[in-house]
Amino acid sequence: EVQLVESGGGLVQPGGSLRLSCAASGFPFSLYSMSWVRQAPGKGLEWVSYISSRSSPIYYTDSVKGRFTVSRDNAKNSLFLQMNSLRAEDTAVYFCARTSGNHRTPFDYWGQGTLLTVSS
Amino acid sequence: EIVLTQSPGTLSLSPGERATLSCRASQSVSSSYLAWYQQRPGQAPRLLLYGTSTRATGIPDRFSGSGSGTDFTLTISRLEPEDFAVYYCQQYDNSPNTFGQGTKLEIK
């Protein structure tokens, strides 16, 4: 059974940093691209970042470029999102999602999400 | 970026009825790159359809999709109680991939 479990969310002050993690199991993690998708409270879905199975290529949505860094450790079946210079508008539930192929494929499995709140 | 506009915002129907949800794109999207997701309260989204009309693993055949160009439709033939949720369309044709704002399907 495919499982994706996010962790690392919490309350951070504006300008602060946080690192999210996503532990994957039930599938050959090293063969799949992954993405982060976020959902602000009561709002819709927004794709944040994509990382291919071998960590290249990597893509970001414009609003997080230069602030967020996605990475993965295939040996540990883990995906990460390092978030710096956090802003109030980054407040959201962050989901990790498996991409069934390259960046032009849908998200076929999702984790339950971890909540990031950016507030003073 | 391609903007997806879903309508209606809220759809009130009864179990057993047919639901028709619309997704309109601001520019043409290849039908190979349009997906639909279901999100129940407090849960993660679940992939329903991809490539406009191909059902994902385990999705019942009461869910179907159609469309091309800028207009796409998700149809649920006979609503079951578990189908009342929020539905999102997504295009992954152009970067960045984008989602519609969602249609909430509620029990009438």
Coordinates of N, CA and C in Angstrom, one line a residue:
Chain A
E1 N 0.8 -1.2 0.0 CA 0.0 0.0 0.0 C 0.9 1.2 0.0
V2 N 0.6 2.1 -0.9 CA 1.3 3.4 -1.0 C 1.0 4.3 0.2
Q3 N 2.0 4.7 0.9 CA 1.8 5.7 2.0 C 2.8 6.8 1.9
L4 N 2.2 8.0 2.2 CA 3.0 9.2 2.2 C 2.7 9.9 3.5
V5 N 3.6 10.2 4.4 CA 3.4 10.8 5.7 C 4.2 12.0 5.8
E6 N 3.6 13.2 5.9 CA 4.3 14.4 6.1 C 4.5 14.7 7.5
S7 N 5.5 15.5 7.8 CA 5.8 16.0 9.2 C 6.6 17.3 9.1
G8 N 6.7 17.9 10.3 CA 7.5 19.1 10.3 C 6.8 20.4 10.4
G9 N 5.5 20.4 10.2 CA 4.7 21.6 10.2 C 4.7 22.2 11.6
G10 N 4.2 23.5 11.7 CA 4.1 24.1 12.9 C 3.9 25.6 12.8
L11 N 4.1 26.3 13.9 CA 4.0 27.8 13.9 C 5.4 28.4 13.8
V12 N 5.5 29.3 12.8 CA 6.8 30.0 12.6 C 6.5 31.5 12.4
Q13 N 7.4 32.3 12.9 CA 7.3 33.7 12.7 C 7.6 34.1 11.3
P14 N 7.1 35.2 10.9 CA 7.4 35.7 9.5 C 9.0 35.9 9.5
G15 N 9.5 35.5 8.3 CA 11.0 35.6 8.1 C 11.7 34.3 8.6
G16 N 11.0 33.5 9.3 CA 11.6 32.3 9.8 C 11.7 31.2 8.8
S17 N 12.2 30.0 9.3 CA 12.5 28.9 8.4 C 11.9 27.6 9.0
L18 N 11.6 26.7 8.2 CA 11.1 25.4 8.6 C 11.4 24.4 7.5
R19 N 11.6 23.1 7.9 CA 11.8 22.0 7.0 C 10.7 21.0 7.1
L20 N 10.1 20.7 6.0 CA 9.0 19.7 6.0 C 9.7 18.4 5.5
S21 N 9.1 17.3 6.0 CA 9.6 16.0 5.5 C 8.4 15.2 5.0
C22 N 8.6 14.2 4.2 CA 7.6 13.3 3.7 C 8.2 11.9 3.6
A23 N 7.7 11.0 4.4 CA 8.2 9.6 4.4 C 7.3 8.8 3.5
A24 N 8.0 8.1 2.6 CA 7.3 7.3 1.6 C 7.5 5.8 1.9
S25 N 6.4 5.0 1.6 CA 6.5 3.6 1.7 C 5.5 2.9 0.8
G26 N 5.8 1.7 0.5 CA 4.8 0.9 -0.3 C 5.0 1.0 -1.8
F27 N 6.1 1.6 -2.2 CA 6.4 1.7 -3.6 C 7.9 2.1 -3.8
P28 N 8.5 1.8 -5.0 CA 9.9 2.1 -5.2 C 10.1 3.6 -5.3
F29 N 10.3 4.2 -4.2 CA 10.4 5.7 -4.1 C 11.4 6.3 -5.1
S30 N 12.5 5.6 -5.3 CA 13.6 6.2 -6.1 C 13.2 6.2 -7.6
L31 N 12.1 5.6 -8.0 CA 11.7 5.6 -9.4 C 10.6 6.6 -9.7
Y32 N 10.2 7.3 -8.7 CA 9.1 8.2 -8.9 C 9.5 9.7 -8.6
S33 N 8.9 10.6 -9.4 CA 9.0 12.0 -9.2 C 8.0 12.3 -8.1
M34 N 8.3 13.4 -7.4 CA 7.4 13.9 -6.3 C 7.1 15.4 -6.4
S35 N 6.1 15.8 -5.8 CA 5.7 17.2 -5.7 C 5.2 17.6 -4.3
W36 N 5.3 18.9 -4.1 CA 4.6 19.5 -2.9 C 3.5 20.3 -3.4
V37 N 2.4 20.2 -2.8 CA 1.2 21.0 -3.1 C 0.6 21.5 -1.8
R38 N 0.2 22.8 -1.8 CA -0.3 23.4 -0.6 C -1.7 23.9 -0.7
Q39 N -2.4 24.0 0.4 CA -3.8 24.4 0.4 C -3.9 25.4 1.6
A40 N -4.1 26.7 1.3 CA -4.3 27.7 2.4 C -5.7 27.4 3.0
P41 N -5.8 27.8 4.3 CA -7.1 27.5 5.0 C -8.3 27.9 4.2
G42 N -9.2 26.9 4.0 CA -10.5 27.2 3.3 C -10.3 27.5 1.8
K43 N -9.1 27.3 1.2 CA -8.9 27.7 -0.2 C -8.6 26.4 -1.0
G44 N -8.3 26.7 -2.3 CA -8.0 25.6 -3.2 C -6.6 25.1 -3.1
L45 N -6.2 24.3 -4.1 CA -4.9 23.7 -4.2 C -3.9 24.5 -5.0
E46 N -2.7 24.5 -4.6 CA -1.6 25.2 -5.3 C -0.4 24.4 -5.4
W47 N 0.1 24.0 -6.6 CA 1.3 23.3 -6.7 C 2.5 24.2 -6.3
V48 N 3.4 23.6 -5.6 CA 4.6 24.4 -5.0 C 5.9 24.0 -5.7
S49 N 6.2 22.7 -5.8 CA 7.5 22.3 -6.2 C 7.4 20.9 -6.8
Y50 N 8.3 20.6 -7.7 CA 8.4 19.2 -8.3 C 9.9 18.8 -8.3
I51 N 10.1 17.6 -8.0 CA 11.5 17.0 -8.1 C 11.4 15.7 -8.7
S52 N 12.3 15.5 -9.7 CA 12.3 14.2 -10.5 C 12.9 13.1 -9.6
S53 N 12.8 11.9 -10.1 CA 13.3 10.8 -9.3 C 14.8 10.9 -9.0
R54 N 15.6 11.5 -9.9 CA 17.0 11.6 -9.6 C 17.4 13.0 -9.2
S55 N 16.4 13.8 -8.8 CA 16.7 15.2 -8.3 C 17.0 16.2 -9.3
S56 N 16.9 15.9 -10.6 CA 17.0 16.8 -11.7 C 16.1 16.3 -12.8
P57 N 15.2 17.2 -13.3 CA 15.0 18.6 -13.0 C 14.2 18.8 -11.7
I58 N 14.3 20.1 -11.3 CA 13.5 20.6 -10.2 C 12.8 21.8 -10.6
Y59 N 11.5 22.0 -10.2 CA 10.7 23.2 -10.6 C 10.1 23.8 -9.3
Y60 N 9.8 25.1 -9.4 CA 9.1 25.7 -8.3 C 8.1 26.7 -8.9
T61 N 7.0 26.9 -8.1 CA 6.1 28.0 -8.5 C 6.8 29.3 -8.2
D62 N 6.4 30.3 -9.0 CA 7.2 31.6 -8.9 C 7.2 32.2 -7.5
S63 N 6.1 32.1 -6.7 CA 6.0 32.7 -5.4 C 7.0 32.2 -4.4
V64 N 7.6 31.0 -4.6 CA 8.5 30.4 -3.6 C 9.9 30.3 -4.2
K65 N 10.2 30.7 -5.4 CA 11.5 30.6 -6.0 C 12.5 31.5 -5.2
G66 N 13.6 30.9 -4.9 CA 14.6 31.6 -4.1 C 14.4 31.5 -2.6
R67 N 13.3 31.0 -2.2 CA 13.0 30.9 -0.7 C 12.8 29.4 -0.3
F68 N 12.3 28.6 -1.2 CA 12.1 27.2 -0.9 C 13.0 26.3 -1.7
T69 N 13.5 25.2 -1.0 CA 14.3 24.2 -1.7 C 13.8 22.8 -1.5
V70 N 13.5 22.1 -2.6 CA 13.1 20.8 -2.5 C 14.2 19.8 -2.6
S71 N 14.2 18.7 -1.9 CA 15.3 17.7 -2.0 C 14.7 16.4 -1.7
R72 N 15.5 15.3 -1.9 CA 15.1 14.0 -1.6 C 16.2 13.1 -1.2
D73 N 16.0 12.1 -0.4 CA 17.0 11.1 -0.1 C 16.4 9.8 -0.5
N74 N 16.8 9.3 -1.6 CA 16.2 8.0 -2.1 C 16.6 6.8 -1.2
A75 N 17.7 6.9 -0.6 CA 18.1 5.8 0.3 C 17.2 5.7 1.5
K76 N 16.7 6.8 1.9 CA 15.8 6.9 3.1 C 14.3 7.1 2.7
N77 N 14.0 6.9 1.4 CA 12.6 7.1 1.0 C 12.0 8.4 1.5
S78 N 12.7 9.4 1.4 CA 12.2 10.7 2.0 C 12.3 11.9 1.1
L79 N 11.3 12.7 1.2 CA 11.2 14.0 0.5 C 11.2 15.1 1.5
F80 N 11.9 16.2 1.1 CA 12.0 17.4 2.0 C 11.6 18.7 1.3
L81 N 11.2 19.6 2.1 CA 11.0 21.0 1.6 C 11.5 22.0 2.6
Q82 N 12.7 22.6 2.3 CA 13.3 23.6 3.2 C 12.6 24.9 2.8
M83 N 12.0 25.6 3.8 CA 11.3 26.8 3.5 C 12.0 27.9 4.4
N84 N 12.5 28.9 3.7 CA 13.1 30.1 4.3 C 12.3 31.4 4.0
S85 N 12.6 32.4 4.8 CA 12.0 33.7 4.6 C 10.5 33.6 4.5
L86 N 9.9 32.9 5.4 CA 8.5 32.6 5.4 C 7.6 33.8 5.5
R87 N 6.5 33.8 4.8 CA 5.6 34.9 4.8 C 4.2 34.4 5.3
A88 N 3.4 35.3 5.7 CA 2.0 34.9 6.1 C 1.3 34.2 5.1
E89 N 1.5 34.5 3.8 CA 0.8 33.9 2.7 C 1.3 32.5 2.4
D90 N 2.3 32.0 3.1 CA 2.8 30.6 3.0 C 2.0 29.7 3.9
T91 N 1.2 30.3 4.8 CA 0.3 29.5 5.7 C -0.6 28.6 4.9
A92 N -0.5 27.3 5.2 CA -1.2 26.3 4.4 C -1.0 24.9 5.0
V93 N -1.8 24.0 4.5 CA -1.5 22.6 4.7 C -0.6 22.2 3.5
Y94 N 0.5 21.6 3.8 CA 1.4 21.1 2.7 C 1.3 19.6 2.5
F95 N 1.0 19.3 1.3 CA 0.8 17.8 0.9 C 2.0 17.4 0.1
C96 N 2.6 16.3 0.4 CA 3.5 15.7 -0.6 C 2.6 14.7 -1.5
A97 N 3.0 14.7 -2.7 CA 2.2 13.9 -3.7 C 3.1 13.2 -4.7
R98 N 2.8 12.0 -5.0 CA 3.6 11.2 -5.9 C 3.1 11.6 -7.3
T99 N 4.1 11.8 -8.2 CA 3.8 12.1 -9.6 C 4.0 10.8 -10.4
S100 N 3.0 10.4 -11.2 CA 3.1 9.1 -11.9 C 4.1 9.0 -12.9
G101 N 4.7 10.2 -13.3 CA 5.8 10.2 -14.3 C 6.6 11.4 -14.3
N102 N 6.7 12.1 -15.4 CA 7.4 13.4 -15.4 C 6.5 14.5 -14.9
H103 N 6.9 15.7 -15.1 CA 6.2 16.8 -14.5 C 4.9 17.0 -15.2
R104 N 4.7 16.4 -16.3 CA 3.4 16.5 -17.0 C 2.5 15.2 -16.8
T105 N 2.5 14.9 -15.6 CA 1.6 13.7 -15.2 C 0.9 14.1 -13.9
P106 N -0.3 13.5 -13.6 CA -1.0 13.9 -12.4 C -0.4 13.3 -11.2
F107 N -1.0 13.8 -10.0 CA -0.6 13.3 -8.7 C -1.5 12.1 -8.3
D108 N -0.9 10.9 -8.3 CA -1.7 9.8 -8.1 C -1.9 9.3 -6.7
Y109 N -1.0 9.8 -5.8 CA -1.1 9.5 -4.4 C -0.7 10.7 -3.6
W110 N -1.4 11.0 -2.5 CA -1.2 12.2 -1.7 C -1.0 11.7 -0.2
G111 N -0.2 12.5 0.5 CA -0.2 12.3 2.0 C -1.3 13.1 2.6
Q112 N -1.4 13.0 3.9 CA -2.5 13.7 4.6 C -2.2 15.1 4.9
G113 N -1.0 15.5 4.7 CA -0.6 16.9 4.9 C -0.1 17.3 6.3
T114 N 0.6 18.4 6.3 CA 1.1 19.0 7.5 C 0.9 20.5 7.5
L115 N 0.4 21.0 8.6 CA 0.0 22.4 8.6 C 1.2 23.4 9.0
L116 N 1.4 24.3 8.1 CA 2.4 25.4 8.4 C 1.6 26.7 8.7
T117 N 1.9 27.3 9.8 CA 1.3 28.6 10.1 C 2.4 29.6 10.3
V118 N 2.3 30.7 9.5 CA 3.3 31.7 9.6 C 2.6 32.9 10.3
S119 N 3.0 33.2 11.5 CA 2.3 34.3 12.2 C 3.2 34.8 13.4
S120 N 3.1 36.0 13.7 CA 3.8 36.6 14.8 C 2.9 36.5 16.1
Chain B
E1 N 0.2 31.8 -17.1 CA -0.3 30.6 -16.5 C -1.8 30.4 -16.9
I2 N -2.1 29.1 -17.0 CA -3.5 28.8 -17.4 C -4.4 28.9 -16.2
V3 N -5.5 29.6 -16.3 CA -6.4 29.7 -15.2 C -7.6 28.8 -15.5
L4 N -7.9 28.0 -14.5 CA -9.1 27.1 -14.6 C -10.2 27.6 -13.8
T5 N -11.4 27.8 -14.4 CA -12.6 28.3 -13.7 C -13.6 27.2 -13.6
Q6 N -14.0 26.8 -12.4 CA -14.9 25.7 -12.2 C -16.3 26.3 -11.9
S7 N -17.3 25.6 -12.4 CA -18.7 26.0 -12.1 C -19.6 24.8 -12.0
P8 N -20.6 24.9 -11.2 CA -20.9 26.0 -10.3 C -19.9 26.0 -9.1
G9 N -20.0 27.0 -8.3 CA -19.2 27.0 -7.1 C -19.7 25.9 -6.1
T10 N -21.0 25.9 -6.0 CA -21.6 24.9 -5.1 C -22.8 24.2 -5.9
L11 N -22.9 22.9 -5.7 CA -23.9 22.2 -6.4 C -24.7 21.4 -5.4
S12 N -26.0 21.6 -5.3 CA -26.8 20.9 -4.3 C -27.7 19.9 -4.9
L13 N -27.4 18.6 -4.6 CA -28.2 17.6 -5.2 C -28.5 16.5 -4.2
S14 N -29.3 15.6 -4.6 CA -29.7 14.5 -3.7 C -29.0 13.2 -4.1
P15 N -28.8 12.2 -3.2 CA -28.3 10.9 -3.6 C -29.1 10.3 -4.7
G16 N -28.5 9.7 -5.6 CA -29.2 9.1 -6.8 C -29.3 10.0 -8.0
E17 N -29.1 11.3 -7.8 CA -29.2 12.2 -8.9 C -27.8 12.2 -9.7
R18 N -27.9 12.9 -10.8 CA -26.7 13.0 -11.7 C -26.1 14.4 -11.5
A19 N -24.7 14.4 -11.4 CA -24.0 15.6 -11.1 C -23.2 15.9 -12.4
T20 N -23.2 17.2 -12.8 CA -22.4 17.6 -13.9 C -21.6 18.9 -13.4
L21 N -20.2 18.7 -13.4 CA -19.3 19.8 -13.0 C -18.5 20.2 -14.2
S22 N -18.3 21.5 -14.2 CA -17.6 22.1 -15.4 C -16.3 22.7 -15.0
C23 N -15.4 22.7 -15.9 CA -14.0 23.2 -15.8 C -13.7 23.9 -17.1
R24 N -13.5 25.2 -17.0 CA -13.2 26.0 -18.2 C -11.8 26.6 -18.1
A25 N -10.9 26.4 -19.1 CA -9.6 26.9 -19.1 C -9.4 28.2 -19.9
S26 N -8.5 29.0 -19.4 CA -8.3 30.3 -20.1 C -7.6 30.2 -21.4
Q27 N -7.0 29.1 -21.7 CA -6.5 28.8 -23.0 C -6.5 27.3 -23.2
S28 N -6.4 26.9 -24.4 CA -6.6 25.4 -24.7 C -5.6 24.5 -24.0
V29 N -6.2 23.4 -23.5 CA -5.4 22.4 -22.8 C -5.6 21.1 -23.5
S30 N -4.5 20.4 -23.7 CA -4.6 19.1 -24.4 C -5.4 18.2 -23.5
S31 N -6.3 17.4 -24.1 CA -7.1 16.5 -23.3 C -6.3 15.5 -22.6
S32 N -5.1 15.3 -23.0 CA -4.2 14.3 -22.4 C -3.7 14.8 -21.0
Y33 N -3.9 16.1 -20.7 CA -3.3 16.7 -19.5 C -4.3 17.4 -18.6
L34 N -5.5 16.8 -18.5 CA -6.5 17.3 -17.6 C -7.0 16.3 -16.6
A35 N -6.9 16.6 -15.3 CA -7.3 15.6 -14.3 C -8.4 16.2 -13.4
W36 N -9.0 15.3 -12.7 CA -10.0 15.7 -11.7 C -9.7 15.0 -10.4
Y37 N -9.8 15.7 -9.3 CA -9.6 15.2 -7.9 C -10.8 15.4 -7.0
Q38 N -11.0 14.5 -6.1 CA -12.0 14.6 -5.1 C -11.3 14.9 -3.7
Q39 N -11.9 15.8 -3.0 CA -11.4 16.0 -1.6 C -12.5 16.1 -0.6
R40 N -12.5 15.1 0.3 CA -13.5 15.1 1.3 C -13.0 15.9 2.5
P41 N -13.9 16.4 3.4 CA -13.4 17.2 4.5 C -12.4 16.6 5.3
G42 N -11.3 17.3 5.6 CA -10.2 16.8 6.4 C -9.3 15.8 5.8
Q43 N -9.5 15.5 4.5 CA -8.8 14.5 3.8 C -7.9 15.1 2.7
A44 N -7.0 14.3 2.3 CA -6.1 14.6 1.1 C -7.0 14.5 -0.2
P45 N -6.6 15.2 -1.2 CA -7.2 15.0 -2.5 C -7.0 13.6 -3.0
R46 N -7.9 13.1 -3.8 CA -7.8 11.8 -4.4 C -7.9 11.9 -5.9
L47 N -7.0 11.3 -6.7 CA -7.1 11.4 -8.1 C -8.3 10.5 -8.6
L48 N -9.2 11.2 -9.4 CA -10.3 10.5 -9.9 C -10.1 10.1 -11.4
L49 N -9.8 11.1 -12.2 CA -9.7 11.0 -13.6 C -8.4 11.7 -14.1
Y50 N -7.8 11.1 -15.1 CA -6.6 11.8 -15.7 C -6.8 11.6 -17.2
G51 N -6.0 12.4 -18.0 CA -6.2 12.4 -19.4 C -7.7 12.6 -19.8
T52 N -8.3 13.5 -19.1 CA -9.8 13.9 -19.2 C -10.7 12.8 -18.8
S53 N -10.5 11.6 -19.2 CA -11.6 10.6 -19.1 C -11.1 9.2 -18.6
T54 N -9.8 9.0 -18.3 CA -9.3 7.7 -17.8 C -9.5 7.7 -16.2
R55 N -10.2 6.7 -15.8 CA -10.4 6.6 -14.3 C -9.1 6.1 -13.6
A56 N -8.8 6.7 -12.5 CA -7.7 6.2 -11.7 C -8.0 4.9 -11.1
T57 N -7.0 4.2 -10.5 CA -7.2 2.9 -9.9 C -8.3 3.0 -8.8
G58 N -9.2 2.1 -8.9 CA -10.2 1.9 -7.9 C -11.4 2.9 -7.9
I59 N -11.4 3.7 -9.0 CA -12.5 4.7 -9.1 C -13.7 4.1 -9.8
P60 N -14.9 4.2 -9.2 CA -16.0 3.5 -9.8 C -16.5 4.1 -11.1
D61 N -17.2 3.3 -11.9 CA -17.5 3.8 -13.2 C -18.7 4.8 -13.3
R62 N -19.2 5.2 -12.1 CA -20.2 6.3 -12.1 C -19.5 7.6 -12.4
F63 N -18.2 7.6 -12.2 CA -17.4 8.9 -12.5 C -16.9 8.8 -14.0
S64 N -17.2 9.9 -14.7 CA -16.8 9.9 -16.1 C -16.4 11.4 -16.4
G65 N -15.5 11.5 -17.4 CA -15.1 12.8 -17.8 C -15.1 13.0 -19.3
S66 N -15.2 14.2 -19.7 CA -15.3 14.5 -21.2 C -14.8 15.9 -21.4
G67 N -14.6 16.2 -22.7 CA -14.2 17.6 -23.0 C -13.0 17.7 -23.9
S68 N -12.7 18.9 -24.3 CA -11.5 19.2 -25.1 C -11.3 20.7 -25.2
G69 N -10.1 21.1 -25.6 CA -9.9 22.5 -25.8 C -9.9 23.3 -24.5
T70 N -10.9 24.0 -24.3 CA -11.1 24.8 -23.0 C -12.2 24.4 -22.1
D71 N -13.0 23.4 -22.5 CA -14.2 23.0 -21.8 C -14.2 21.6 -21.4
F72 N -14.2 21.3 -20.1 CA -14.1 19.9 -19.6 C -15.2 19.7 -18.6
T73 N -15.7 18.4 -18.5 CA -16.8 18.1 -17.6 C -16.5 16.8 -16.9
L74 N -16.9 16.9 -15.6 CA -16.9 15.7 -14.8 C -18.3 15.3 -14.5
T75 N -18.7 14.1 -14.8 CA -20.1 13.7 -14.5 C -20.1 12.5 -13.5
I76 N -21.0 12.6 -12.6 CA -21.2 11.5 -11.6 C -22.6 11.0 -11.9
S77 N -22.8 9.8 -12.4 CA -24.0 9.4 -12.9 C -25.1 9.2 -11.9
R78 N -24.8 8.6 -10.8 CA -25.8 8.4 -9.7 C -25.1 8.7 -8.4
L79 N -25.4 9.8 -7.7 CA -24.6 10.2 -6.5 C -24.8 9.2 -5.4
E80 N -23.7 8.8 -4.8 CA -23.7 8.1 -3.6 C -23.4 9.0 -2.4
P81 N -23.8 8.7 -1.2 CA -23.5 9.6 0.0 C -22.0 10.0 0.1
E82 N -21.1 9.1 -0.3 CA -19.7 9.4 -0.1 C -19.2 10.3 -1.2
D83 N -20.0 10.6 -2.2 CA -19.5 11.5 -3.3 C -19.7 13.0 -3.0
F84 N -20.3 13.3 -1.9 CA -20.5 14.7 -1.5 C -19.1 15.2 -0.9
A85 N -18.5 16.1 -1.7 CA -17.1 16.5 -1.4 C -16.8 17.7 -2.3
V86 N -15.6 18.1 -2.3 CA -15.1 19.2 -3.2 C -14.3 18.6 -4.3
Y87 N -14.6 19.0 -5.5 CA -13.9 18.5 -6.7 C -13.1 19.6 -7.4
Y88 N -11.9 19.2 -7.7 CA -10.9 20.1 -8.4 C -10.5 19.6 -9.7
C89 N -10.5 20.4 -10.7 CA -9.8 20.1 -12.0 C -8.4 20.6 -11.9
Q90 N -7.5 20.0 -12.7 CA -6.1 20.4 -12.8 C -5.6 20.2 -14.2
Q91 N -4.9 21.2 -14.7 CA -4.2 21.0 -16.0 C -2.7 20.8 -15.7
Y92 N -2.1 19.9 -16.4 CA -0.7 19.7 -16.3 C 0.0 19.7 -17.7
D93 N -0.7 20.4 -18.5 CA -0.2 20.6 -19.9 C 0.9 21.7 -19.9
N94 N 0.6 22.8 -19.3 CA 1.5 23.9 -19.3 C 2.1 24.1 -17.9
S95 N 3.3 24.6 -17.8 CA 3.9 24.9 -16.5 C 3.6 26.4 -16.2
P96 N 3.2 26.7 -14.9 CA 3.0 25.7 -13.8 C 1.7 25.0 -14.0
N97 N 1.7 23.8 -13.5 CA 0.4 23.1 -13.5 C -0.5 23.9 -12.5
T98 N -1.8 24.0 -12.8 CA -2.7 24.8 -12.1 C -4.0 24.0 -11.8
F99 N -4.7 24.4 -10.7 CA -5.9 23.8 -10.3 C -7.1 24.8 -10.4
G100 N -8.3 24.3 -10.6 CA -9.4 25.2 -10.5 C -9.7 25.5 -9.0
Q101 N -10.6 26.4 -8.8 CA -10.9 26.8 -7.4 C -11.8 25.8 -6.7
G102 N -12.3 24.8 -7.4 CA -13.1 23.8 -6.8 C -14.6 24.0 -6.9
T103 N -15.3 22.9 -6.9 CA -16.8 22.9 -6.9 C -17.2 22.0 -5.7
K104 N -18.0 22.6 -4.8 CA -18.4 21.9 -3.6 C -19.8 21.2 -4.0
L105 N -19.8 19.9 -3.8 CA -21.0 19.1 -4.1 C -21.6 18.8 -2.7
E106 N -22.8 19.4 -2.5 CA -23.4 19.2 -1.2 C -24.8 18.5 -1.3
I107 N -25.1 17.9 -0.2 CA -26.4 17.2 -0.1 C -27.6 18.2 0.0
K108 N -28.5 18.0 -0.9 CA -29.7 18.9 -0.9 C -30.7 18.5 0.2

